[in-house]
Amino acid sequence: MSTALLSSAASLPPTARVVREGATLALREFASSDADALAEILGNPHVMRHTSSGAMSYEAVVDLMREAEADQADPARTQHRLAVVQREGGSLVGTVTVERERYSSVYCHSIILRPHLANLSAGYEASQLVAGLAFDELGVHRLWFMTAVDNLAAQRLFLTSGSTHDGKVRELYFRDGRWWDCYMFTILEHEWRTRAHLTLRDALALLRRKEQGPQPLAPATA
């Protein structure tokens, strides 16, 4: 997938710097005018069913927007709360949050997309944009993700994107009257660079071969 670092886009607010661009989606900074569109996404119980927060109120989304704008003004920022937008038209269709940590690592808190884009194709492109941000722009060595153990779609996405399943974190967060376990997935810079050019079809084919494992040799015939 081809990506590029950009400084602006004609269809976007002048303060909304585009950070990373893919074939159909882009990552950009939030602008205050995004609050309504973001609240529609983050306030949807179905969209947020696998997150630690669950559906968010409009007031909580406004607070999140304020935090995002404060992060943008901080030269030592570690949090990057970004909008996922469609390249054509600039419509806001989701959000990602990444946090730079110690030891040259970035944690991707979430990749959240509108229901009509909650598919492997859009998720794969978004995950590649996040990886490009982590490894190219932030220059780290390691990118990792967490997902609830019942979020099979996210697990498939991370494996397709080349991440390794590194284990389970037990009872990580409390929501809806119970504790939730999560799985951890990690990809390293050199692993991503060897496959950053792969299309979704190529990535799926590679994953299928990996899952099938080495094929036994046929017995020799006389």
JSON list of C-alpha atoms in Angstrom, two decimals:
[
{"chain": "A", "resi": 1, "resn": "MET", "atom": "CA", "xyz": [0.00, 0.00, 0.00]},
{"chain": "A", "resi": 2, "resn": "SER", "atom": "CA", "xyz": [1.39, 3.38, -0.95]},
{"chain": "A", "resi": 3, "resn": "THR", "atom": "CA", "xyz": [1.45, 5.96, 1.82]},
{"chain": "A", "resi": 4, "resn": "ALA", "atom": "CA", "xyz": [2.73, 9.51, 2.04]},
{"chain": "A", "resi": 5, "resn": "LEU", "atom": "CA", "xyz": [3.23, 12.23, 4.62]},
{"chain": "A", "resi": 6, "resn": "LEU", "atom": "CA", "xyz": [1.04, 15.21, 3.75]},
{"chain": "A", "resi": 7, "resn": "SER", "atom": "CA", "xyz": [0.55, 18.68, 5.22]},
{"chain": "A", "resi": 8, "resn": "SER", "atom": "CA", "xyz": [-3.01, 19.55, 4.16]},
{"chain": "A", "resi": 9, "resn": "ALA", "atom": "CA", "xyz": [-6.00, 18.63, 2.02]},
{"chain": "A", "resi": 10, "resn": "ALA", "atom": "CA", "xyz": [-8.21, 21.09, 0.21]},
{"chain": "A", "resi": 11, "resn": "SER", "atom": "CA", "xyz": [-11.49, 19.56, 1.43]},
{"chain": "A", "resi": 12, "resn": "LEU", "atom": "CA", "xyz": [-10.50, 19.59, 5.13]},
{"chain": "A", "resi": 13, "resn": "PRO", "atom": "CA", "xyz": [-10.47, 22.35, 7.76]},
{"chain": "A", "resi": 14, "resn": "PRO", "atom": "CA", "xyz": [-7.17, 24.29, 7.59]},
{"chain": "A", "resi": 15, "resn": "THR", "atom": "CA", "xyz": [-6.16, 23.14, 11.07]},
{"chain": "A", "resi": 16, "resn": "ALA", "atom": "CA", "xyz": [-6.75, 19.46, 10.31]},
{"chain": "A", "resi": 17, "resn": "ARG", "atom": "CA", "xyz": [-3.31, 18.32, 9.20]},
{"chain": "A", "resi": 18, "resn": "VAL", "atom": "CA", "xyz": [-3.31, 15.07, 7.25]},
{"chain": "A", "resi": 19, "resn": "VAL", "atom": "CA", "xyz": [-0.78, 12.72, 8.80]},
{"chain": "A", "resi": 20, "resn": "ARG", "atom": "CA", "xyz": [-0.93, 9.61, 6.63]},
{"chain": "A", "resi": 21, "resn": "GLU", "atom": "CA", "xyz": [-2.75, 8.73, 3.43]},
{"chain": "A", "resi": 22, "resn": "GLY", "atom": "CA", "xyz": [-3.68, 5.39, 1.87]},
{"chain": "A", "resi": 23, "resn": "ALA", "atom": "CA", "xyz": [-5.62, 4.29, -1.19]},
{"chain": "A", "resi": 24, "resn": "THR", "atom": "CA", "xyz": [-9.10, 5.22, 0.09]},
{"chain": "A", "resi": 25, "resn": "LEU", "atom": "CA", "xyz": [-8.57, 6.39, 3.69]},
{"chain": "A", "resi": 26, "resn": "ALA", "atom": "CA", "xyz": [-6.39, 8.91, 5.49]},
{"chain": "A", "resi": 27, "resn": "LEU", "atom": "CA", "xyz": [-5.43, 9.78, 9.06]},
{"chain": "A", "resi": 28, "resn": "ARG", "atom": "CA", "xyz": [-5.63, 13.43, 10.07]},
{"chain": "A", "resi": 29, "resn": "GLU", "atom": "CA", "xyz": [-5.67, 15.55, 13.19]},
{"chain": "A", "resi": 30, "resn": "PHE", "atom": "CA", "xyz": [-9.05, 16.35, 14.70]},
{"chain": "A", "resi": 31, "resn": "ALA", "atom": "CA", "xyz": [-10.72, 19.73, 14.27]},
{"chain": "A", "resi": 32, "resn": "SER", "atom": "CA", "xyz": [-13.40, 21.11, 16.61]},
{"chain": "A", "resi": 33, "resn": "SER", "atom": "CA", "xyz": [-15.97, 20.76, 13.81]},
{"chain": "A", "resi": 34, "resn": "ASP", "atom": "CA", "xyz": [-15.61, 16.95, 14.01]},
{"chain": "A", "resi": 35, "resn": "ALA", "atom": "CA", "xyz": [-17.47, 16.64, 17.33]},
{"chain": "A", "resi": 36, "resn": "ASP", "atom": "CA", "xyz": [-20.91, 15.76, 15.92]},
{"chain": "A", "resi": 37, "resn": "ALA", "atom": "CA", "xyz": [-19.62, 13.16, 13.46]},
{"chain": "A", "resi": 38, "resn": "LEU", "atom": "CA", "xyz": [-17.36, 11.59, 16.07]},
{"chain": "A", "resi": 39, "resn": "ALA", "atom": "CA", "xyz": [-20.17, 11.48, 18.66]},
{"chain": "A", "resi": 40, "resn": "GLU", "atom": "CA", "xyz": [-22.36, 9.62, 16.17]},
{"chain": "A", "resi": 41, "resn": "ILE", "atom": "CA", "xyz": [-19.70, 6.91, 15.92]},
{"chain": "A", "resi": 42, "resn": "LEU", "atom": "CA", "xyz": [-18.54, 6.70, 19.54]},
{"chain": "A", "resi": 43, "resn": "GLY", "atom": "CA", "xyz": [-22.09, 6.91, 20.85]},
{"chain": "A", "resi": 44, "resn": "ASN", "atom": "CA", "xyz": [-23.18, 3.82, 18.93]},
{"chain": "A", "resi": 45, "resn": "PRO", "atom": "CA", "xyz": [-23.45, 0.84, 21.34]},
{"chain": "A", "resi": 46, "resn": "HIS", "atom": "CA", "xyz": [-22.91, -1.68, 18.53]},
{"chain": "A", "resi": 47, "resn": "VAL", "atom": "CA", "xyz": [-19.75, 0.03, 17.29]},
{"chain": "A", "resi": 48, "resn": "MET", "atom": "CA", "xyz": [-18.38, 0.34, 20.84]},
{"chain": "A", "resi": 49, "resn": "ARG", "atom": "CA", "xyz": [-19.40, -3.09, 22.13]},
{"chain": "A", "resi": 50, "resn": "HIS", "atom": "CA", "xyz": [-15.80, -4.40, 22.22]},
{"chain": "A", "resi": 51, "resn": "THR", "atom": "CA", "xyz": [-14.22, -1.31, 23.81]},
{"chain": "A", "resi": 52, "resn": "SER", "atom": "CA", "xyz": [-13.38, -0.76, 27.46]},
{"chain": "A", "resi": 53, "resn": "SER", "atom": "CA", "xyz": [-15.51, 2.41, 27.62]},
{"chain": "A", "resi": 54, "resn": "GLY", "atom": "CA", "xyz": [-18.62, 1.25, 25.78]},
{"chain": "A", "resi": 55, "resn": "ALA", "atom": "CA", "xyz": [-20.80, 3.85, 24.05]},
{"chain": "A", "resi": 56, "resn": "MET", "atom": "CA", "xyz": [-19.76, 7.40, 24.95]},
{"chain": "A", "resi": 57, "resn": "SER", "atom": "CA", "xyz": [-21.96, 10.38, 25.74]},
{"chain": "A", "resi": 58, "resn": "TYR", "atom": "CA", "xyz": [-21.79, 13.54, 23.65]},
{"chain": "A", "resi": 59, "resn": "GLU", "atom": "CA", "xyz": [-20.16, 15.35, 26.58]},
{"chain": "A", "resi": 60, "resn": "ALA", "atom": "CA", "xyz": [-17.47, 12.66, 26.83]},
{"chain": "A", "resi": 61, "resn": "VAL", "atom": "CA", "xyz": [-16.75, 12.98, 23.11]},
{"chain": "A", "resi": 62, "resn": "VAL", "atom": "CA", "xyz": [-16.41, 16.77, 23.44]},
{"chain": "A", "resi": 63, "resn": "ASP", "atom": "CA", "xyz": [-13.94, 16.24, 26.29]},
{"chain": "A", "resi": 64, "resn": "LEU", "atom": "CA", "xyz": [-12.02, 13.80, 24.08]},
{"chain": "A", "resi": 65, "resn": "MET", "atom": "CA", "xyz": [-11.89, 16.41, 21.31]},
{"chain": "A", "resi": 66, "resn": "ARG", "atom": "CA", "xyz": [-10.49, 18.97, 23.74]},
{"chain": "A", "resi": 67, "resn": "GLU", "atom": "CA", "xyz": [-7.82, 16.50, 24.82]},
{"chain": "A", "resi": 68, "resn": "ALA", "atom": "CA", "xyz": [-6.95, 15.79, 21.19]},
{"chain": "A", "resi": 69, "resn": "GLU", "atom": "CA", "xyz": [-6.53, 19.49, 20.41]},
{"chain": "A", "resi": 70, "resn": "ALA", "atom": "CA", "xyz": [-4.39, 19.94, 23.55]},
{"chain": "A", "resi": 71, "resn": "ASP", "atom": "CA", "xyz": [-2.20, 17.04, 22.42]},
{"chain": "A", "resi": 72, "resn": "GLN", "atom": "CA", "xyz": [-1.70, 18.68, 19.03]},
{"chain": "A", "resi": 73, "resn": "ALA", "atom": "CA", "xyz": [-0.35, 21.81, 20.72]},
{"chain": "A", "resi": 74, "resn": "ASP", "atom": "CA", "xyz": [2.11, 19.84, 22.88]},
{"chain": "A", "resi": 75, "resn": "PRO", "atom": "CA", "xyz": [5.57, 19.55, 21.25]},
{"chain": "A", "resi": 76, "resn": "ALA", "atom": "CA", "xyz": [6.29, 16.57, 23.53]},
{"chain": "A", "resi": 77, "resn": "ARG", "atom": "CA", "xyz": [3.00, 14.79, 22.82]},
{"chain": "A", "resi": 78, "resn": "THR", "atom": "CA", "xyz": [2.78, 11.05, 23.33]},
{"chain": "A", "resi": 79, "resn": "GLN", "atom": "CA", "xyz": [-0.92, 10.65, 22.46]},
{"chain": "A", "resi": 80, "resn": "HIS", "atom": "CA", "xyz": [-2.07, 10.84, 18.86]},
{"chain": "A", "resi": 81, "resn": "ARG", "atom": "CA", "xyz": [-5.86, 10.83, 18.68]},
{"chain": "A", "resi": 82, "resn": "LEU", "atom": "CA", "xyz": [-6.61, 10.94, 14.97]},
{"chain": "A", "resi": 83, "resn": "ALA", "atom": "CA", "xyz": [-9.61, 10.99, 12.67]},
{"chain": "A", "resi": 84, "resn": "VAL", "atom": "CA", "xyz": [-10.00, 8.35, 9.96]},
{"chain": "A", "resi": 85, "resn": "VAL", "atom": "CA", "xyz": [-11.42, 10.07, 6.88]},
{"chain": "A", "resi": 86, "resn": "GLN", "atom": "CA", "xyz": [-12.27, 9.09, 3.34]},
{"chain": "A", "resi": 87, "resn": "ARG", "atom": "CA", "xyz": [-9.82, 10.50, 0.85]},
{"chain": "A", "resi": 88, "resn": "GLU", "atom": "CA", "xyz": [-12.63, 11.41, -1.52]},
{"chain": "A", "resi": 89, "resn": "GLY", "atom": "CA", "xyz": [-14.74, 14.08, 0.13]},
{"chain": "A", "resi": 90, "resn": "GLY", "atom": "CA", "xyz": [-12.97, 14.02, 3.50]},
{"chain": "A", "resi": 91, "resn": "SER", "atom": "CA", "xyz": [-15.89, 12.47, 5.44]},
{"chain": "A", "resi": 92, "resn": "LEU", "atom": "CA", "xyz": [-15.00, 11.36, 8.97]},
{"chain": "A", "resi": 93, "resn": "VAL", "atom": "CA", "xyz": [-15.55, 7.60, 9.17]},
{"chain": "A", "resi": 94, "resn": "GLY", "atom": "CA", "xyz": [-13.67, 6.59, 12.29]},
{"chain": "A", "resi": 95, "resn": "THR", "atom": "CA", "xyz": [-10.87, 7.22, 14.74]},
{"chain": "A", "resi": 96, "resn": "VAL", "atom": "CA", "xyz": [-7.62, 5.70, 15.95]},
{"chain": "A", "resi": 97, "resn": "THR", "atom": "CA", "xyz": [-5.60, 6.45, 19.06]},
{"chain": "A", "resi": 98, "resn": "VAL", "atom": "CA", "xyz": [-1.92, 5.61, 19.38]},
{"chain": "A", "resi": 99, "resn": "GLU", "atom": "CA", "xyz": [0.32, 6.24, 22.37]},
{"chain": "A", "resi": 100, "resn": "ARG", "atom": "CA", "xyz": [4.09, 6.40, 22.29]},
{"chain": "A", "resi": 101, "resn": "GLU", "atom": "CA", "xyz": [5.65, 4.50, 25.20]},
{"chain": "A", "resi": 102, "resn": "ARG", "atom": "CA", "xyz": [9.10, 3.83, 26.59]},
{"chain": "A", "resi": 103, "resn": "TYR", "atom": "CA", "xyz": [11.42, 1.34, 24.94]},
{"chain": "A", "resi": 104, "resn": "SER", "atom": "CA", "xyz": [10.65, 2.49, 21.36]},
{"chain": "A", "resi": 105, "resn": "SER", "atom": "CA", "xyz": [7.09, 1.17, 21.43]},
{"chain": "A", "resi": 106, "resn": "VAL", "atom": "CA", "xyz": [3.68, 2.42, 20.29]},
{"chain": "A", "resi": 107, "resn": "TYR", "atom": "CA", "xyz": [0.37, 1.09, 21.62]},
{"chain": "A", "resi": 108, "resn": "CYS", "atom": "CA", "xyz": [-2.66, 1.41, 19.36]},
{"chain": "A", "resi": 109, "resn": "HIS", "atom": "CA", "xyz": [-5.61, 1.81, 21.73]},
{"chain": "A", "resi": 110, "resn": "SER", "atom": "CA", "xyz": [-8.28, 1.33, 19.10]},
{"chain": "A", "resi": 111, "resn": "ILE", "atom": "CA", "xyz": [-9.27, 1.34, 15.45]},
{"chain": "A", "resi": 112, "resn": "ILE", "atom": "CA", "xyz": [-12.95, 2.31, 15.37]},
{"chain": "A", "resi": 113, "resn": "LEU", "atom": "CA", "xyz": [-14.86, 2.64, 12.08]},
{"chain": "A", "resi": 114, "resn": "ARG", "atom": "CA", "xyz": [-18.44, 3.39, 11.07]},
{"chain": "A", "resi": 115, "resn": "PRO", "atom": "CA", "xyz": [-20.55, 0.21, 10.70]},
{"chain": "A", "resi": 116, "resn": "HIS", "atom": "CA", "xyz": [-20.52, 0.27, 6.89]},
{"chain": "A", "resi": 117, "resn": "LEU", "atom": "CA", "xyz": [-16.70, 0.24, 7.00]},
{"chain": "A", "resi": 118, "resn": "ALA", "atom": "CA", "xyz": [-16.36, -2.36, 9.75]},
{"chain": "A", "resi": 119, "resn": "ASN", "atom": "CA", "xyz": [-14.90, -4.90, 7.34]},
{"chain": "A", "resi": 120, "resn": "LEU", "atom": "CA", "xyz": [-11.52, -6.47, 6.76]},
{"chain": "A", "resi": 121, "resn": "SER", "atom": "CA", "xyz": [-10.71, -4.30, 3.74]},
{"chain": "A", "resi": 122, "resn": "ALA", "atom": "CA", "xyz": [-11.13, -0.94, 5.52]},
{"chain": "A", "resi": 123, "resn": "GLY", "atom": "CA", "xyz": [-9.65, -2.31, 8.74]},
{"chain": "A", "resi": 124, "resn": "TYR", "atom": "CA", "xyz": [-6.58, -3.56, 6.90]},
{"chain": "A", "resi": 125, "resn": "GLU", "atom": "CA", "xyz": [-6.00, -0.18, 5.26]},
{"chain": "A", "resi": 126, "resn": "ALA", "atom": "CA", "xyz": [-6.47, 1.63, 8.58]},
{"chain": "A", "resi": 127, "resn": "SER", "atom": "CA", "xyz": [-4.06, -0.72, 10.35]},
{"chain": "A", "resi": 128, "resn": "GLN", "atom": "CA", "xyz": [-1.44, -0.12, 7.66]},
{"chain": "A", "resi": 129, "resn": "LEU", "atom": "CA", "xyz": [-1.82, 3.63, 8.10]},
{"chain": "A", "resi": 130, "resn": "VAL", "atom": "CA", "xyz": [-1.31, 3.19, 11.85]},
{"chain": "A", "resi": 131, "resn": "ALA", "atom": "CA", "xyz": [1.80, 1.08, 11.23]},
{"chain": "A", "resi": 132, "resn": "GLY", "atom": "CA", "xyz": [3.18, 3.68, 8.82]},
{"chain": "A", "resi": 133, "resn": "LEU", "atom": "CA", "xyz": [2.61, 6.37, 11.42]},
{"chain": "A", "resi": 134, "resn": "ALA", "atom": "CA", "xyz": [4.36, 4.32, 14.10]},
{"chain": "A", "resi": 135, "resn": "PHE", "atom": "CA", "xyz": [7.36, 3.18, 12.09]},
{"chain": "A", "resi": 136, "resn": "ASP", "atom": "CA", "xyz": [7.89, 6.04, 9.63]},
{"chain": "A", "resi": 137, "resn": "GLU", "atom": "CA", "xyz": [6.70, 9.18, 11.40]},
{"chain": "A", "resi": 138, "resn": "LEU", "atom": "CA", "xyz": [7.29, 8.21, 15.06]},
{"chain": "A", "resi": 139, "resn": "GLY", "atom": "CA", "xyz": [10.30, 6.02, 14.30]},
{"chain": "A", "resi": 140, "resn": "VAL", "atom": "CA", "xyz": [9.62, 3.28, 16.85]},
{"chain": "A", "resi": 141, "resn": "HIS", "atom": "CA", "xyz": [10.60, -0.38, 16.82]},
{"chain": "A", "resi": 142, "resn": "ARG", "atom": "CA", "xyz": [7.42, -2.04, 18.08]},
{"chain": "A", "resi": 143, "resn": "LEU", "atom": "CA", "xyz": [3.68, -1.58, 17.56]},
{"chain": "A", "resi": 144, "resn": "TRP", "atom": "CA", "xyz": [1.15, -3.49, 19.62]},
{"chain": "A", "resi": 145, "resn": "PHE", "atom": "CA", "xyz": [-2.61, -3.89, 19.92]},
{"chain": "A", "resi": 146, "resn": "MET", "atom": "CA", "xyz": [-5.08, -5.32, 22.43]},
{"chain": "A", "resi": 147, "resn": "THR", "atom": "CA", "xyz": [-8.53, -6.70, 21.75]},
{"chain": "A", "resi": 148, "resn": "ALA", "atom": "CA", "xyz": [-11.21, -8.40, 23.80]},
{"chain": "A", "resi": 149, "resn": "VAL", "atom": "CA", "xyz": [-11.10, -12.18, 23.53]},
{"chain": "A", "resi": 150, "resn": "ASP", "atom": "CA", "xyz": [-14.55, -12.26, 21.93]},
{"chain": "A", "resi": 151, "resn": "ASN", "atom": "CA", "xyz": [-13.65, -9.73, 19.22]},
{"chain": "A", "resi": 152, "resn": "LEU", "atom": "CA", "xyz": [-12.87, -12.27, 16.52]},
{"chain": "A", "resi": 153, "resn": "ALA", "atom": "CA", "xyz": [-12.96, -9.70, 13.71]},
{"chain": "A", "resi": 154, "resn": "ALA", "atom": "CA", "xyz": [-10.20, -7.60, 15.29]},
{"chain": "A", "resi": 155, "resn": "GLN", "atom": "CA", "xyz": [-8.09, -10.69, 15.97]},
{"chain": "A", "resi": 156, "resn": "ARG", "atom": "CA", "xyz": [-8.38, -11.70, 12.32]},
{"chain": "A", "resi": 157, "resn": "LEU", "atom": "CA", "xyz": [-7.45, -8.18, 11.26]},
{"chain": "A", "resi": 158, "resn": "PHE", "atom": "CA", "xyz": [-4.30, -8.06, 13.38]},
{"chain": "A", "resi": 159, "resn": "LEU", "atom": "CA", "xyz": [-3.15, -11.47, 12.17]},
{"chain": "A", "resi": 160, "resn": "THR", "atom": "CA", "xyz": [-3.82, -10.50, 8.55]},
{"chain": "A", "resi": 161, "resn": "SER", "atom": "CA", "xyz": [-1.80, -7.31, 9.11]},
{"chain": "A", "resi": 162, "resn": "GLY", "atom": "CA", "xyz": [1.21, -9.42, 10.13]},
{"chain": "A", "resi": 163, "resn": "SER", "atom": "CA", "xyz": [1.01, -9.13, 13.91]},
{"chain": "A", "resi": 164, "resn": "THR", "atom": "CA", "xyz": [1.90, -12.02, 16.18]},
{"chain": "A", "resi": 165, "resn": "HIS", "atom": "CA", "xyz": [-0.48, -13.20, 18.90]},
{"chain": "A", "resi": 166, "resn": "ASP", "atom": "CA", "xyz": [1.64, -12.73, 22.04]},
{"chain": "A", "resi": 167, "resn": "GLY", "atom": "CA", "xyz": [-0.77, -14.02, 24.66]},
{"chain": "A", "resi": 168, "resn": "LYS", "atom": "CA", "xyz": [-3.70, -13.15, 26.92]},
{"chain": "A", "resi": 169, "resn": "VAL", "atom": "CA", "xyz": [-3.99, -10.45, 29.57]},
{"chain": "A", "resi": 170, "resn": "ARG", "atom": "CA", "xyz": [-6.51, -11.62, 32.14]},
{"chain": "A", "resi": 171, "resn": "GLU", "atom": "CA", "xyz": [-9.28, -9.35, 33.44]},
{"chain": "A", "resi": 172, "resn": "LEU", "atom": "CA", "xyz": [-7.83, -6.18, 31.97]},
{"chain": "A", "resi": 173, "resn": "TYR", "atom": "CA", "xyz": [-10.87, -3.93, 32.35]},
{"chain": "A", "resi": 174, "resn": "PHE", "atom": "CA", "xyz": [-14.25, -3.91, 34.10]},
{"chain": "A", "resi": 175, "resn": "ARG", "atom": "CA", "xyz": [-17.41, -3.13, 32.12]},
{"chain": "A", "resi": 176, "resn": "ASP", "atom": "CA", "xyz": [-21.07, -4.18, 32.19]},
{"chain": "A", "resi": 177, "resn": "GLY", "atom": "CA", "xyz": [-20.68, -5.91, 35.55]},
{"chain": "A", "resi": 178, "resn": "ARG", "atom": "CA", "xyz": [-17.77, -8.17, 34.63]},
{"chain": "A", "resi": 179, "resn": "TRP", "atom": "CA", "xyz": [-14.03, -8.30, 34.02]},
{"chain": "A", "resi": 180, "resn": "TRP", "atom": "CA", "xyz": [-12.84, -8.77, 30.44]},
{"chain": "A", "resi": 181, "resn": "ASP", "atom": "CA", "xyz": [-9.80, -10.68, 29.19]},
{"chain": "A", "resi": 182, "resn": "CYS", "atom": "CA", "xyz": [-7.86, -9.36, 26.19]},
{"chain": "A", "resi": 183, "resn": "TYR", "atom": "CA", "xyz": [-5.41, -10.74, 23.66]},
{"chain": "A", "resi": 184, "resn": "MET", "atom": "CA", "xyz": [-2.18, -8.93, 22.77]},
{"chain": "A", "resi": 185, "resn": "PHE", "atom": "CA", "xyz": [-0.81, -8.67, 19.22]},
{"chain": "A", "resi": 186, "resn": "THR", "atom": "CA", "xyz": [2.58, -7.23, 18.24]},
{"chain": "A", "resi": 187, "resn": "ILE", "atom": "CA", "xyz": [4.40, -6.36, 15.02]},
{"chain": "A", "resi": 188, "resn": "LEU", "atom": "CA", "xyz": [8.02, -5.16, 14.81]},
{"chain": "A", "resi": 189, "resn": "GLU", "atom": "CA", "xyz": [9.36, -2.60, 12.37]},
{"chain": "A", "resi": 190, "resn": "HIS", "atom": "CA", "xyz": [11.41, -5.03, 10.27]},
{"chain": "A", "resi": 191, "resn": "GLU", "atom": "CA", "xyz": [8.44, -7.43, 10.08]},
{"chain": "A", "resi": 192, "resn": "TRP", "atom": "CA", "xyz": [6.16, -4.67, 8.80]},
{"chain": "A", "resi": 193, "resn": "ARG", "atom": "CA", "xyz": [8.66, -3.36, 6.26]},
{"chain": "A", "resi": 194, "resn": "THR", "atom": "CA", "xyz": [8.99, -6.76, 4.60]},
{"chain": "A", "resi": 195, "resn": "ARG", "atom": "CA", "xyz": [5.22, -6.83, 4.00]},
{"chain": "A", "resi": 196, "resn": "ALA", "atom": "CA", "xyz": [4.14, -3.16, 3.84]},
{"chain": "A", "resi": 197, "resn": "HIS", "atom": "CA", "xyz": [3.61, -3.49, 0.08]},
{"chain": "A", "resi": 198, "resn": "LEU", "atom": "CA", "xyz": [1.16, -6.40, 0.39]},
{"chain": "A", "resi": 199, "resn": "THR", "atom": "CA", "xyz": [-2.41, -6.01, -0.77]},
{"chain": "A", "resi": 200, "resn": "LEU", "atom": "CA", "xyz": [-5.17, -7.46, 1.40]},
{"chain": "A", "resi": 201, "resn": "ARG", "atom": "CA", "xyz": [-5.43, -10.44, -0.96]},
{"chain": "A", "resi": 202, "resn": "ASP", "atom": "CA", "xyz": [-1.68, -11.10, -0.67]},
{"chain": "A", "resi": 203, "resn": "ALA", "atom": "CA", "xyz": [-1.80, -10.74, 3.12]},
{"chain": "A", "resi": 204, "resn": "LEU", "atom": "CA", "xyz": [-4.69, -13.19, 3.42]},
{"chain": "A", "resi": 205, "resn": "ALA", "atom": "CA", "xyz": [-2.93, -15.72, 1.20]},
{"chain": "A", "resi": 206, "resn": "LEU", "atom": "CA", "xyz": [0.21, -15.42, 3.34]},
{"chain": "A", "resi": 207, "resn": "LEU", "atom": "CA", "xyz": [-1.83, -15.90, 6.53]},
{"chain": "A", "resi": 208, "resn": "ARG", "atom": "CA", "xyz": [-3.56, -18.99, 5.12]},
{"chain": "A", "resi": 209, "resn": "ARG", "atom": "CA", "xyz": [-0.21, -20.56, 4.28]},
{"chain": "A", "resi": 210, "resn": "LYS", "atom": "CA", "xyz": [1.07, -19.80, 7.77]},
{"chain": "A", "resi": 211, "resn": "GLU", "atom": "CA", "xyz": [-2.02, -21.30, 9.40]},
{"chain": "A", "resi": 212, "resn": "GLN", "atom": "CA", "xyz": [-1.79, -24.46, 7.33]},
{"chain": "A", "resi": 213, "resn": "GLY", "atom": "CA", "xyz": [1.84, -24.95, 8.40]},
{"chain": "A", "resi": 214, "resn": "PRO", "atom": "CA", "xyz": [4.43, -27.11, 6.69]},
{"chain": "A", "resi": 215, "resn": "GLN", "atom": "CA", "xyz": [2.84, -29.71, 4.45]},
{"chain": "A", "resi": 216, "resn": "PRO", "atom": "CA", "xyz": [3.99, -33.30, 5.06]},
{"chain": "A", "resi": 217, "resn": "LEU", "atom": "CA", "xyz": [6.10, -34.82, 2.31]},
{"chain": "A", "resi": 218, "resn": "ALA", "atom": "CA", "xyz": [4.44, -37.50, 0.24]},
{"chain": "A", "resi": 219, "resn": "PRO", "atom": "CA", "xyz": [5.92, -40.98, 0.80]},
{"chain": "A", "resi": 220, "resn": "ALA", "atom": "CA", "xyz": [8.43, -42.06, -1.79]},
{"chain": "A", "resi": 221, "resn": "THR", "atom": "CA", "xyz": [7.17, -44.56, -4.33]},
{"chain": "A", "resi": 222, "resn": "ALA", "atom": "CA", "xyz": [9.20, -47.42, -5.67]}
]
